[in-house]
Tab-separated table of C-alpha atoms and ligand atoms in Angstrom:
chain	number	residue	atom	x	y	z
E	1	UNK	CA	-16.418	25.032	21.253
E	2	UNK	CA	-19.835	26.312	20.322
E	3	UNK	CA	-21.842	24.971	17.427
E	4	UNK	CA	-21.859	28.482	15.962
E	5	UNK	CA	-18.219	27.958	15.049
E	6	UNK	CA	-18.981	25.011	12.832
E	7	UNK	CA	-18.105	25.725	9.182
E	8	UNK	CA	-21.272	26.984	7.540
E	9	UNK	CA	-20.618	26.133	3.936
E	10	UNK	CA	-17.801	23.636	3.989
E	11	UNK	CA	-18.685	20.022	4.469
E	12	UNK	CA	-17.881	18.678	7.927
E	13	UNK	CA	-19.517	15.684	9.592
E	14	UNK	CA	-21.739	16.324	12.602
E	15	UNK	CA	-19.107	14.884	14.906
E	16	UNK	CA	-15.869	12.878	15.038
E	17	UNK	CA	-12.685	12.767	12.991
E	18	UNK	CA	-12.618	13.174	9.195
E	19	UNK	CA	-9.769	13.226	6.669
E	20	UNK	CA	-9.536	12.558	2.905
E	21	UNK	CA	-12.476	12.776	0.512
E	22	UNK	CA	-13.125	9.301	-0.955
E	23	UNK	CA	-15.292	7.861	-3.711
E	24	UNK	CA	-16.449	11.219	-5.102
E	25	UNK	CA	-19.133	10.356	-7.633
E	26	UNK	CA	-22.291	11.713	-9.246
E	27	UNK	CA	-25.174	9.289	-9.621
E	28	UNK	CA	-28.898	9.744	-10.237
E	29	UNK	CA	-28.929	13.472	-9.563
E	30	UNK	CA	-26.752	13.402	-6.464
E	31	UNK	CA	-23.135	14.106	-5.683
E	32	UNK	CA	-21.796	11.520	-3.244
E	33	UNK	CA	-18.994	12.471	-0.908
E	34	UNK	CA	-17.499	9.591	1.041
E	35	UNK	CA	-14.699	10.397	3.436
E	36	UNK	CA	-12.133	8.919	5.802
E	37	UNK	CA	-14.019	8.808	9.084
E	38	UNK	CA	-13.661	7.533	12.623
E	39	UNK	CA	-17.237	6.647	13.648
E	40	UNK	CA	-16.157	6.374	17.285
E	41	UNK	CA	-14.029	9.359	18.104
E	42	UNK	CA	-12.412	12.638	17.297
E	43	UNK	CA	-8.940	11.292	16.605
E	44	UNK	CA	-7.727	9.352	13.577
E	45	UNK	CA	-8.536	5.650	13.947
E	46	UNK	CA	-11.130	2.948	13.125
E	47	UNK	CA	-10.962	4.252	9.591
E	48	UNK	CA	-14.228	3.787	7.734
E	49	UNK	CA	-16.011	5.599	4.922
E	50	UNK	CA	-18.451	8.251	6.080
E	51	UNK	CA	-21.034	9.400	3.548
E	52	UNK	CA	-22.875	12.557	2.543
E	53	UNK	CA	-24.850	13.591	-0.534
E	54	UNK	CA	-25.781	16.856	-2.158
E	55	UNK	CA	-27.710	17.977	-5.220
E	56	UNK	CA	-25.845	21.299	-5.460
E	57	UNK	CA	-22.348	20.607	-4.017
E	58	UNK	CA	-23.017	23.195	-1.280
E	59	UNK	CA	-25.731	21.773	0.994
E	60	UNK	CA	-24.737	18.312	2.196
E	61	UNK	CA	-26.802	15.730	3.981
E	62	UNK	CA	-24.787	13.365	6.131
E	63	UNK	CA	-25.886	9.731	5.886
E	64	UNK	CA	-25.022	6.652	7.948
E	65	UNK	CA	-21.453	5.343	7.766
E	66	UNK	CA	-21.129	3.584	4.403
E	67	UNK	CA	-18.244	1.112	4.763
E	68	UNK	CA	-17.162	0.197	8.259
E	69	UNK	CA	-13.793	-1.109	9.391
E	70	UNK	CA	-13.668	-4.838	10.139
E	71	UNK	CA	-11.917	-6.895	12.846
E	72	UNK	CA	-8.955	-7.382	10.509
E	73	UNK	CA	-8.657	-4.170	8.539
E	74	UNK	CA	-9.406	-0.475	8.221
E	75	UNK	CA	-10.997	1.061	5.132
E	76	UNK	CA	-8.449	3.533	3.803
E	77	UNK	CA	-8.834	5.959	0.913
E	78	UNK	CA	-10.122	5.018	-2.513
E	79	UNK	CA	-12.669	5.788	-5.170
E	80	UNK	CA	-16.094	4.752	-6.443
E	81	UNK	CA	-17.554	3.997	-9.846
E	82	UNK	CA	-21.011	3.117	-11.093
E	83	UNK	CA	-20.747	-0.157	-12.993
E	84	UNK	CA	-23.296	0.721	-15.679
E	85	UNK	CA	-22.422	-2.304	-17.851
E	86	UNK	CA	-22.415	-4.676	-14.890
E	87	UNK	CA	-18.832	-5.769	-15.582
E	88	UNK	CA	-18.605	-7.076	-12.015
E	89	UNK	CA	-21.939	-8.852	-11.926
E	90	UNK	CA	-22.635	-7.070	-8.616
E	91	UNK	CA	-25.746	-5.303	-9.905
E	92	UNK	CA	-28.189	-5.371	-12.798
E	93	UNK	CA	-28.181	-3.328	-15.987
E	94	UNK	CA	-31.441	-1.714	-14.783
E	95	UNK	CA	-29.954	-1.074	-11.363
E	96	UNK	CA	-26.179	-0.918	-11.620
E	97	UNK	CA	-23.975	-1.345	-8.579
E	98	UNK	CA	-21.929	1.468	-7.142
E	99	UNK	CA	-18.533	-0.108	-6.533
E	100	UNK	CA	-15.975	1.238	-4.078
E	101	UNK	CA	-12.317	0.408	-4.673
E	102	UNK	CA	-10.421	1.087	-1.464
E	103	UNK	CA	-7.273	0.168	0.397
E	104	UNK	CA	-7.775	-2.453	3.067
E	105	UNK	CA	-5.160	-1.606	5.669
E	106	UNK	CA	-4.361	-4.504	7.976
E	107	UNK	CA	-4.677	-3.392	11.609
E	108	UNK	CA	-1.181	-4.688	12.385
E	109	UNK	CA	0.155	-2.250	9.765
E	110	UNK	CA	1.945	-5.000	7.845
E	111	UNK	CA	-0.067	-5.050	4.639
E	112	UNK	CA	-2.089	-2.772	2.366
E	113	UNK	CA	-4.145	-4.314	-0.454
E	114	UNK	CA	-6.854	-3.075	-2.817
E	115	UNK	CA	-10.368	-4.370	-2.194
E	116	UNK	CA	-13.934	-3.887	-3.399
E	117	UNK	CA	-17.304	-3.224	-1.816
E	118	UNK	CA	-20.567	-2.655	-3.639
E	119	UNK	CA	-23.932	-1.089	-3.102
E	120	UNK	CA	-27.168	-1.481	-5.057
E	121	UNK	CA	-29.066	1.184	-3.106
E	122	UNK	CA	-27.215	4.336	-4.148
E	123	UNK	CA	-24.442	3.989	-1.617
E	124	UNK	CA	-26.541	3.541	1.520
E	125	UNK	CA	-25.612	-0.041	2.360
E	126	UNK	CA	-22.518	-1.917	1.230
E	127	UNK	CA	-21.293	-5.504	0.888
E	128	UNK	CA	-17.599	-6.271	0.919
E	129	UNK	CA	-16.688	-8.530	-2.026
E	130	UNK	CA	-15.991	-12.115	-0.892
E	131	UNK	CA	-13.092	-12.399	-3.398
E	132	UNK	CA	-11.122	-9.564	-1.734
E	133	UNK	CA	-8.414	-8.475	-2.086
E	134	UNK	CA	-8.352	-7.794	-5.825
E	135	UNK	CA	-4.793	-6.464	-5.880
E	136	UNK	CA	-2.127	-7.571	-3.423
E	137	UNK	CA	1.578	-6.938	-3.967
E	138	UNK	CA	2.374	-8.114	-0.434
E	139	UNK	CA	3.494	-4.598	0.351
E	140	UNK	CA	3.289	-2.742	3.632
E	141	UNK	CA	2.489	0.524	1.860
E	142	UNK	CA	0.460	0.420	-1.350
E	143	UNK	CA	-2.650	2.541	-1.353
E	144	UNK	CA	-5.303	5.025	-2.432
E	145	UNK	CA	-6.673	3.488	-5.682
E	146	UNK	CA	-8.427	5.940	-7.979
E	147	UNK	CA	-10.401	4.014	-10.602
E	148	UNK	CA	-12.314	5.354	-13.592
E	149	UNK	CA	-13.571	3.969	-16.901
E	150	UNK	CA	-10.840	5.180	-19.253
E	151	UNK	CA	-12.124	5.790	-22.786
E	152	UNK	CA	-8.640	5.518	-24.317
E	153	UNK	CA	-8.204	2.035	-22.844
E	154	UNK	CA	-11.837	0.955	-23.043
E	155	UNK	CA	-11.183	-0.472	-19.592
E	156	UNK	CA	-11.204	0.426	-15.935
E	157	UNK	CA	-7.893	2.120	-15.125
E	158	UNK	CA	-6.537	2.380	-11.593
E	159	UNK	CA	-3.940	4.885	-10.405
E	160	UNK	CA	-2.483	3.733	-7.075
E	161	UNK	CA	0.620	4.766	-5.120
E	162	UNK	CA	3.691	3.082	-3.758
E	163	UNK	CA	4.144	5.925	-1.276
E	164	UNK	CA	7.784	5.451	-0.283
E	165	UNK	CA	8.919	4.935	-3.865
E	166	UNK	CA	7.336	8.197	-5.147
E	167	UNK	CA	5.575	6.049	-7.700
E	168	UNK	CA	2.092	5.933	-9.181
E	169	UNK	CA	1.316	2.522	-10.681
E	170	UNK	CA	-1.349	2.233	-13.387
E	171	UNK	CA	-3.374	-0.965	-13.761
E	172	UNK	CA	-6.251	-1.894	-16.049
E	173	UNK	CA	-9.165	-4.273	-15.708
E	174	UNK	CA	-12.338	-5.289	-17.533
E	175	UNK	CA	-14.228	-6.327	-14.402
E	176	UNK	CA	-12.609	-4.483	-11.443
E	177	UNK	CA	-11.485	-7.880	-10.105
E	178	UNK	CA	-8.508	-8.914	-12.277
E	179	UNK	CA	-5.885	-6.218	-12.661
E	180	UNK	CA	-3.001	-6.022	-15.116
E	181	UNK	CA	-0.051	-3.650	-14.611
E	182	UNK	CA	0.294	-1.071	-17.403
E	183	UNK	CA	3.186	1.088	-16.232
E	184	UNK	CA	4.630	3.126	-13.396
E	185	UNK	CA	5.339	6.831	-13.152
E	186	UNK	CA	7.935	8.063	-10.656
E	187	UNK	CA	9.619	11.294	-9.829
E	188	UNK	CA	12.177	10.945	-7.094
E	189	UNK	CA	13.575	14.441	-7.534
E	190	UNK	CA	12.592	17.156	-5.154
E	191	UNK	CA	10.196	15.053	-3.139
E	192	UNK	CA	10.251	14.528	0.592
E	193	UNK	CA	7.791	12.464	2.564
E	194	UNK	CA	5.514	10.009	0.798
E	195	UNK	CA	3.140	10.058	-2.175
E	196	UNK	CA	-0.566	9.537	-1.518
E	197	UNK	CA	-3.976	9.868	-3.188
E	198	UNK	CA	-3.247	9.966	-6.953
E	199	UNK	CA	-5.767	11.073	-9.564
E	200	UNK	CA	-5.299	10.912	-13.356
E	201	UNK	CA	-7.821	12.707	-15.544
E	202	UNK	CA	-8.180	14.382	-18.966
E	203	UNK	CA	-9.004	18.039	-19.542
E	204	UNK	CA	-9.609	19.929	-22.785
E	205	UNK	CA	-7.120	22.776	-23.206
E	206	UNK	CA	-8.944	26.115	-23.593
E	207	UNK	CA	-12.193	24.158	-23.796
E	208	UNK	CA	-11.199	22.630	-27.164
E	209	UNK	CA	-12.211	18.929	-27.145
E	210	UNK	CA	-9.600	18.162	-29.808
E	211	UNK	CA	-6.790	19.324	-27.480
E	212	UNK	CA	-6.782	16.916	-24.553
E	213	UNK	CA	-4.058	16.901	-21.911
E	214	UNK	CA	-3.926	14.585	-18.901
E	215	UNK	CA	-3.300	15.794	-15.378
E	216	UNK	CA	-1.817	13.600	-12.649
E	217	UNK	CA	-2.305	14.682	-9.022
E	218	UNK	CA	-0.174	13.297	-6.232
E	219	UNK	CA	-0.485	14.382	-2.638
E	220	UNK	CA	2.835	14.681	-0.825
E	221	UNK	CA	3.272	14.475	2.916
E	222	UNK	CA	5.380	15.954	4.395
E	223	UNK	CA	7.215	18.094	1.845
E	224	UNK	CA	4.327	20.331	0.745
E	225	UNK	CA	5.286	23.736	-0.623
E	226	UNK	CA	4.452	25.591	2.603
E	227	UNK	CA	5.332	22.682	4.882
E	228	UNK	CA	3.606	19.466	5.859
E	229	UNK	CA	0.939	18.217	3.462
E	230	UNK	CA	0.494	19.517	-0.094
E	231	UNK	CA	-0.602	18.418	-3.547
E	232	UNK	CA	1.632	18.376	-6.602
E	233	UNK	CA	0.566	17.771	-10.179
E	234	UNK	CA	2.023	16.928	-13.570
E	235	UNK	CA	0.611	17.731	-17.011
E	236	UNK	CA	1.159	15.310	-19.880
E	237	UNK	CA	-0.385	12.680	-22.095
E	238	UNK	CA	-1.953	9.268	-21.561
E	239	UNK	CA	-1.368	6.816	-24.406
E	240	UNK	CA	-3.359	3.906	-23.006
E	241	UNK	CA	-0.326	2.481	-21.258
E	242	UNK	CA	1.766	5.257	-19.772
E	243	UNK	CA	1.463	8.748	-18.424
E	244	UNK	CA	4.108	10.779	-20.276
E	245	UNK	CA	4.702	14.047	-18.425
E	246	UNK	CA	5.507	17.134	-20.487
E	247	UNK	CA	8.169	17.934	-17.897
E	248	UNK	CA	8.980	17.174	-14.270
E	249	UNK	CA	8.577	20.740	-13.018
E	250	UNK	CA	7.114	20.801	-9.517
E	251	UNK	CA	3.686	22.420	-9.759
E	252	UNK	CA	1.568	22.938	-6.659
E	253	UNK	CA	-2.178	22.858	-6.696
E	254	UNK	CA	-2.367	25.162	-3.705
E	255	UNK	CA	0.147	27.338	-1.859
E	256	UNK	CA	-1.695	27.343	1.457
E	257	UNK	CA	-1.315	24.886	4.275
E	258	UNK	CA	-4.734	23.338	4.207
E	259	UNK	CA	-5.627	21.514	1.044
E	260	UNK	CA	-4.615	17.865	0.972
E	261	UNK	CA	-5.566	14.480	-0.479
E	262	UNK	CA	-7.994	16.086	-2.922
E	263	UNK	CA	-9.413	14.177	-5.882
E	264	UNK	CA	-12.037	14.768	-8.560
E	265	UNK	CA	-15.565	13.491	-9.058
E	266	UNK	CA	-16.316	10.549	-11.298
E	267	UNK	CA	-19.202	10.995	-13.797
E	268	UNK	CA	-19.878	14.671	-13.018
E	269	UNK	CA	-22.487	15.974	-15.464
E	270	UNK	CA	-21.607	18.149	-18.493
E	271	UNK	CA	-18.042	16.870	-18.491
E	272	UNK	CA	-17.222	19.044	-15.498
E	273	UNK	CA	-14.062	18.260	-13.542
E	274	UNK	CA	-14.952	18.980	-9.926
E	275	UNK	CA	-12.450	18.727	-7.102
E	276	UNK	CA	-12.676	18.584	-3.307
E	277	UNK	CA	-9.721	18.453	-0.897
E	278	UNK	CA	-9.388	17.825	2.830
E	279	UNK	CA	-8.932	21.312	4.317
E	280	UNK	CA	-6.235	20.383	6.782
E	281	UNK	CA	-2.608	19.430	7.222
E	282	UNK	CA	-1.280	16.255	8.814
E	283	UNK	CA	1.244	18.394	10.685
E	284	UNK	CA	-1.427	19.636	13.085
E	285	UNK	CA	-4.754	18.027	12.087
E	286	UNK	CA	-4.837	15.990	15.291
E	287	UNK	CA	-4.569	19.041	17.567
E	288	UNK	CA	-6.840	21.539	15.841
E	289	UNK	CA	-9.800	21.848	18.243
E	290	UNK	CA	-13.079	20.194	17.229
E	291	UNK	CA	-15.896	22.417	15.967
E	292	UNK	CA	-17.613	20.007	16.872
E	293	UNK	CA	-16.151	17.609	14.271
E	294	UNK	CA	-12.436	17.490	13.602
E	295	UNK	CA	-11.850	18.216	9.922
E	296	UNK	CA	-13.679	19.822	7.011
E	297	UNK	CA	-13.428	19.898	3.215
E	298	UNK	CA	-12.471	22.700	0.819
E	299	UNK	CA	-15.180	24.353	-1.203
E	300	UNK	CA	-15.788	22.234	-4.334
E	301	UNK	CA	-13.768	23.656	-7.216
E	302	UNK	CA	-14.051	23.342	-10.956
E	303	UNK	CA	-10.779	22.631	-12.760
E	304	UNK	CA	-9.786	23.589	-16.292
E	305	UNK	CA	-6.669	23.984	-18.430
E	306	UNK	CA	-6.048	27.397	-19.950
E	307	UNK	CA	-3.151	28.661	-22.020
E	308	UNK	CA	-1.663	31.645	-20.200
E	309	UNK	CA	1.471	33.288	-21.575
E	310	UNK	CA	1.961	30.304	-23.904
E	311	UNK	CA	1.832	27.794	-21.026
E	312	UNK	CA	-0.907	25.283	-20.335
E	313	UNK	CA	-2.000	26.232	-16.831
E	314	UNK	CA	-4.313	24.498	-14.379
E	315	UNK	CA	-7.039	26.894	-13.312
E	316	UNK	CA	-9.391	26.321	-10.390
E	317	UNK	CA	-12.433	28.253	-9.263
E	318	UNK	CA	-15.246	27.632	-6.814
E	319	UNK	CA	-18.089	25.743	-8.507
E	320	UNK	CA	-20.743	28.020	-9.989
E	321	UNK	CA	-23.300	26.622	-7.507
E	322	UNK	CA	-21.847	28.869	-4.792
E	323	UNK	CA	-23.386	31.926	-6.498
E	324	UNK	CA	-26.439	32.923	-4.504
E	325	UNK	CA	-25.792	30.248	-1.860
E	326	UNK	CA	-25.092	32.811	0.860
E	327	UNK	CA	-21.442	31.890	1.162
E	328	UNK	CA	-19.057	34.786	1.752
E	329	UNK	CA	-17.578	35.227	-1.729
E	330	UNK	CA	-15.859	38.548	-2.400
E	331	UNK	CA	-13.616	39.762	-5.172
E	332	UNK	CA	-11.040	42.487	-4.540
E	333	UNK	CA	-8.913	44.340	-7.027
E	334	UNK	CA	-5.326	44.670	-5.866
E	335	UNK	CA	-3.328	47.479	-7.413
E	336	UNK	CA	0.372	46.813	-6.943
E	337	UNK	CA	2.228	49.685	-5.250
E	338	UNK	CA	5.776	50.168	-3.946
E	339	UNK	CA	5.055	48.189	-0.807
E	340	UNK	CA	2.786	45.351	0.256
E	341	UNK	CA	-0.901	46.021	-0.302
E	342	UNK	CA	-4.010	43.982	0.271
E	343	UNK	CA	-7.009	43.395	2.500
E	344	UNK	CA	-7.180	42.813	6.265
E	345	UNK	CA	-10.081	40.689	7.507
E	346	UNK	CA	-11.020	41.335	11.133
E	347	UNK	CA	-13.645	39.982	13.487
E	348	UNK	CA	-15.282	41.237	16.665
E	349	UNK	CA	-12.800	39.381	18.882
E	350	UNK	CA	-9.966	41.457	17.437
E	351	UNK	CA	-8.484	38.607	15.405
E	352	UNK	CA	-7.351	39.286	11.864
E	353	UNK	CA	-5.679	37.816	8.827
E	354	UNK	CA	-4.289	39.512	5.730
E	355	UNK	CA	-4.325	38.677	2.077
E	356	UNK	CA	-2.037	40.691	-0.125
E	357	UNK	CA	0.561	41.188	-2.784
E	358	UNK	CA	4.252	41.794	-2.175
E	359	UNK	CA	5.854	43.491	-5.198
E	360	UNK	CA	9.370	42.915	-3.878
E	361	UNK	CA	8.988	39.131	-4.098
E	362	UNK	CA	6.173	39.054	-6.701
E	363	UNK	CA	4.024	36.920	-4.457
E	364	UNK	CA	0.443	36.832	-3.313
E	365	UNK	CA	0.068	35.713	0.267
E	366	UNK	CA	-2.107	34.918	3.245
E	367	UNK	CA	-0.762	35.940	6.636
E	368	UNK	CA	-2.803	34.271	9.365
E	369	UNK	CA	-0.469	35.053	12.281
E	370	UNK	CA	-3.088	37.188	14.076
E	371	UNK	CA	-5.818	34.556	13.679
E	372	UNK	CA	-4.110	31.339	14.584
E	373	UNK	CA	-4.306	28.907	17.471
E	374	UNK	CA	-1.604	28.265	20.049
E	375	UNK	CA	-0.373	25.573	17.710
E	376	UNK	CA	3.010	25.657	16.106
E	377	UNK	CA	2.812	26.303	12.369
E	378	UNK	CA	3.975	28.727	9.725
E	379	UNK	CA	1.547	31.598	9.216
E	380	UNK	CA	2.759	33.342	6.066
E	381	UNK	CA	1.878	31.402	2.919
E	382	UNK	CA	2.911	32.921	-0.392
E	383	UNK	CA	2.539	31.919	-4.025
E	384	UNK	CA	4.575	33.220	-6.952
E	385	UNK	CA	2.516	35.625	-9.030
E	386	UNK	CA	3.902	38.312	-11.318
E	387	UNK	CA	1.347	41.137	-11.452
E	388	UNK	CA	3.541	43.007	-13.910
E	389	UNK	CA	2.604	46.234	-12.126
E	390	UNK	CA	-1.049	45.895	-13.187
E	391	UNK	CA	-4.211	45.605	-11.088
E	392	UNK	CA	-5.511	42.043	-10.675
E	393	UNK	CA	-8.360	40.315	-8.892
E	394	UNK	CA	-8.325	38.083	-5.853
E	395	UNK	CA	-11.510	36.175	-5.116
E	396	UNK	CA	-11.828	35.259	-1.455
E	397	UNK	CA	-14.124	32.662	0.084
E	398	UNK	CA	-14.275	32.926	3.852
E	399	UNK	CA	-16.070	30.660	6.258
E	400	UNK	CA	-15.799	30.986	10.004
E	401	UNK	CA	-12.611	28.964	10.180
E	402	UNK	CA	-11.046	29.198	6.739
E	403	UNK	CA	-9.968	31.383	3.858
E	404	UNK	CA	-9.604	30.299	0.222
E	405	UNK	CA	-7.999	32.554	-2.395
E	406	UNK	CA	-8.386	32.342	-6.169
E	407	UNK	CA	-6.009	34.750	-7.862
E	408	UNK	CA	-6.337	36.295	-11.344
E	409	UNK	CA	-9.143	34.064	-12.529
E	410	UNK	CA	-8.040	31.014	-10.530
E	411	UNK	CA	-4.527	30.376	-11.761
E	412	UNK	CA	-3.174	30.470	-8.188
E	413	UNK	CA	-4.884	29.208	-5.067
E	414	UNK	CA	-4.100	29.547	-1.362
E	415	UNK	CA	-6.200	27.666	1.202
E	416	UNK	CA	-5.678	28.230	4.907
E	417	UNK	CA	-7.473	27.391	8.098
E	418	UNK	CA	-7.767	30.301	10.521
E	419	UNK	CA	-8.990	30.409	14.088
E	420	UNK	CA	-12.797	30.145	13.811
E	421	UNK	CA	-14.725	33.336	14.312
E	422	UNK	CA	-18.178	33.624	15.859
E	423	UNK	CA	-18.852	36.692	13.728
E	424	UNK	CA	-18.265	37.145	9.997
E	425	UNK	CA	-14.866	38.404	8.861
E	426	UNK	CA	-15.034	41.986	7.621
E	427	UNK	CA	-12.545	43.202	5.042
E	428	UNK	CA	-10.744	46.556	4.786
E	429	UNK	CA	-7.886	47.531	2.477
E	430	UNK	CA	-4.420	48.290	3.861
J	1	FRU	C1	-3.913	10.560	3.166
J	1	FRU	C2	-3.918	9.188	3.820
J	1	FRU	C3	-4.062	8.111	2.767
J	1	FRU	C4	-4.682	6.976	3.524
J	1	FRU	C5	-5.600	7.712	4.475
J	1	FRU	C6	-5.779	7.033	5.814
J	1	FRU	O1	-4.275	11.602	4.017
J	1	FRU	O2	-2.760	9.012	4.597
J	1	FRU	O3	-2.843	7.754	2.133
J	1	FRU	O4	-5.372	6.090	2.695
J	1	FRU	O5	-5.053	9.001	4.664
J	1	FRU	O6	-6.754	7.667	6.583
């Protein structure tokens, strides 16, 4: 496949396999994106943390592999913090350590434990902590620690999953080394597959800092809303010990097929809550052709909570940095009619995909059937949306191999890979 088909605005490594975003963090003017990476090939394996940085979340510079797999274990997903108060003793107050908290996955598949690595040169070179692991329940599956300094607890708080038990366990620590269990949150109803990649974070409702709600993300695979991998979330409160969900309604972050294992940045400036997901689906990630890497990320998105129709609703939109970046970013007004209406995007090879609204089901959708590989998958991906007969906006970000929809100000999102196009997609109403 030609280099021209490489995503232009979505992060992808220069070569090889990539999956989940890891250790998203802002430090000294740069956003750091670490990611699940095979340094030696274009299939999943030899899992290590790749690394890229950006000052604007759009233009990324890939750096050398940050944390490499060892003879005994792979470096699975996790998070990163900057230890400003030197609670670990790994750095200095004048030059704090960046600390990665990741799952060490034993190569024989028998054990997953949580371990640390640290860097005192802004994430370029890393030492694995000699006291590893820092959290070992002697479990085969126990992974994806997301750690942040929690201001309610005045401590580091880790969210980590027991995948087969549909459980997120919360631990706290003063030094990232000794961890104490706080509580567990489970929801066994309506879940297939396993839980992965949790993230717990606060957001101000309607921008009011006195009205804080906590959001808990869990990625689910398989069992996503459109099949395969998907991300669910809960809204509730954090009381320093437990996450108390307002309800156990199943809410999906995205109704497309290709947004998985996403988490939010630590320490983003101006209190922004910025999210990136892996733009792929485990159901077919291994057979999607390379371009030339295998795997890319979603566009970074800013999250907020807004009251819509009396309900606190998670809203997501592309980060403001995409304005003027050259990315294809178009907003269409859809006026509901008796039948389906929307926009068809075509390219010079005669491929096309549709975005639209179906009044009979009250759904917005992407139909990628005419721009999809010879790979088995669903092609029609719809999200509930009641237009109430009134015109509404759909914002569409297209890159050569993907489409991302943000409906009615970002309250619904659909993210889908499409067959890459060598020419830009051009839209026309139908
Ligand atoms: C999610 C996941 C994680 C794991 C990583 C391994 O896509 O399965 O649970 O840590 O990928 O690459």
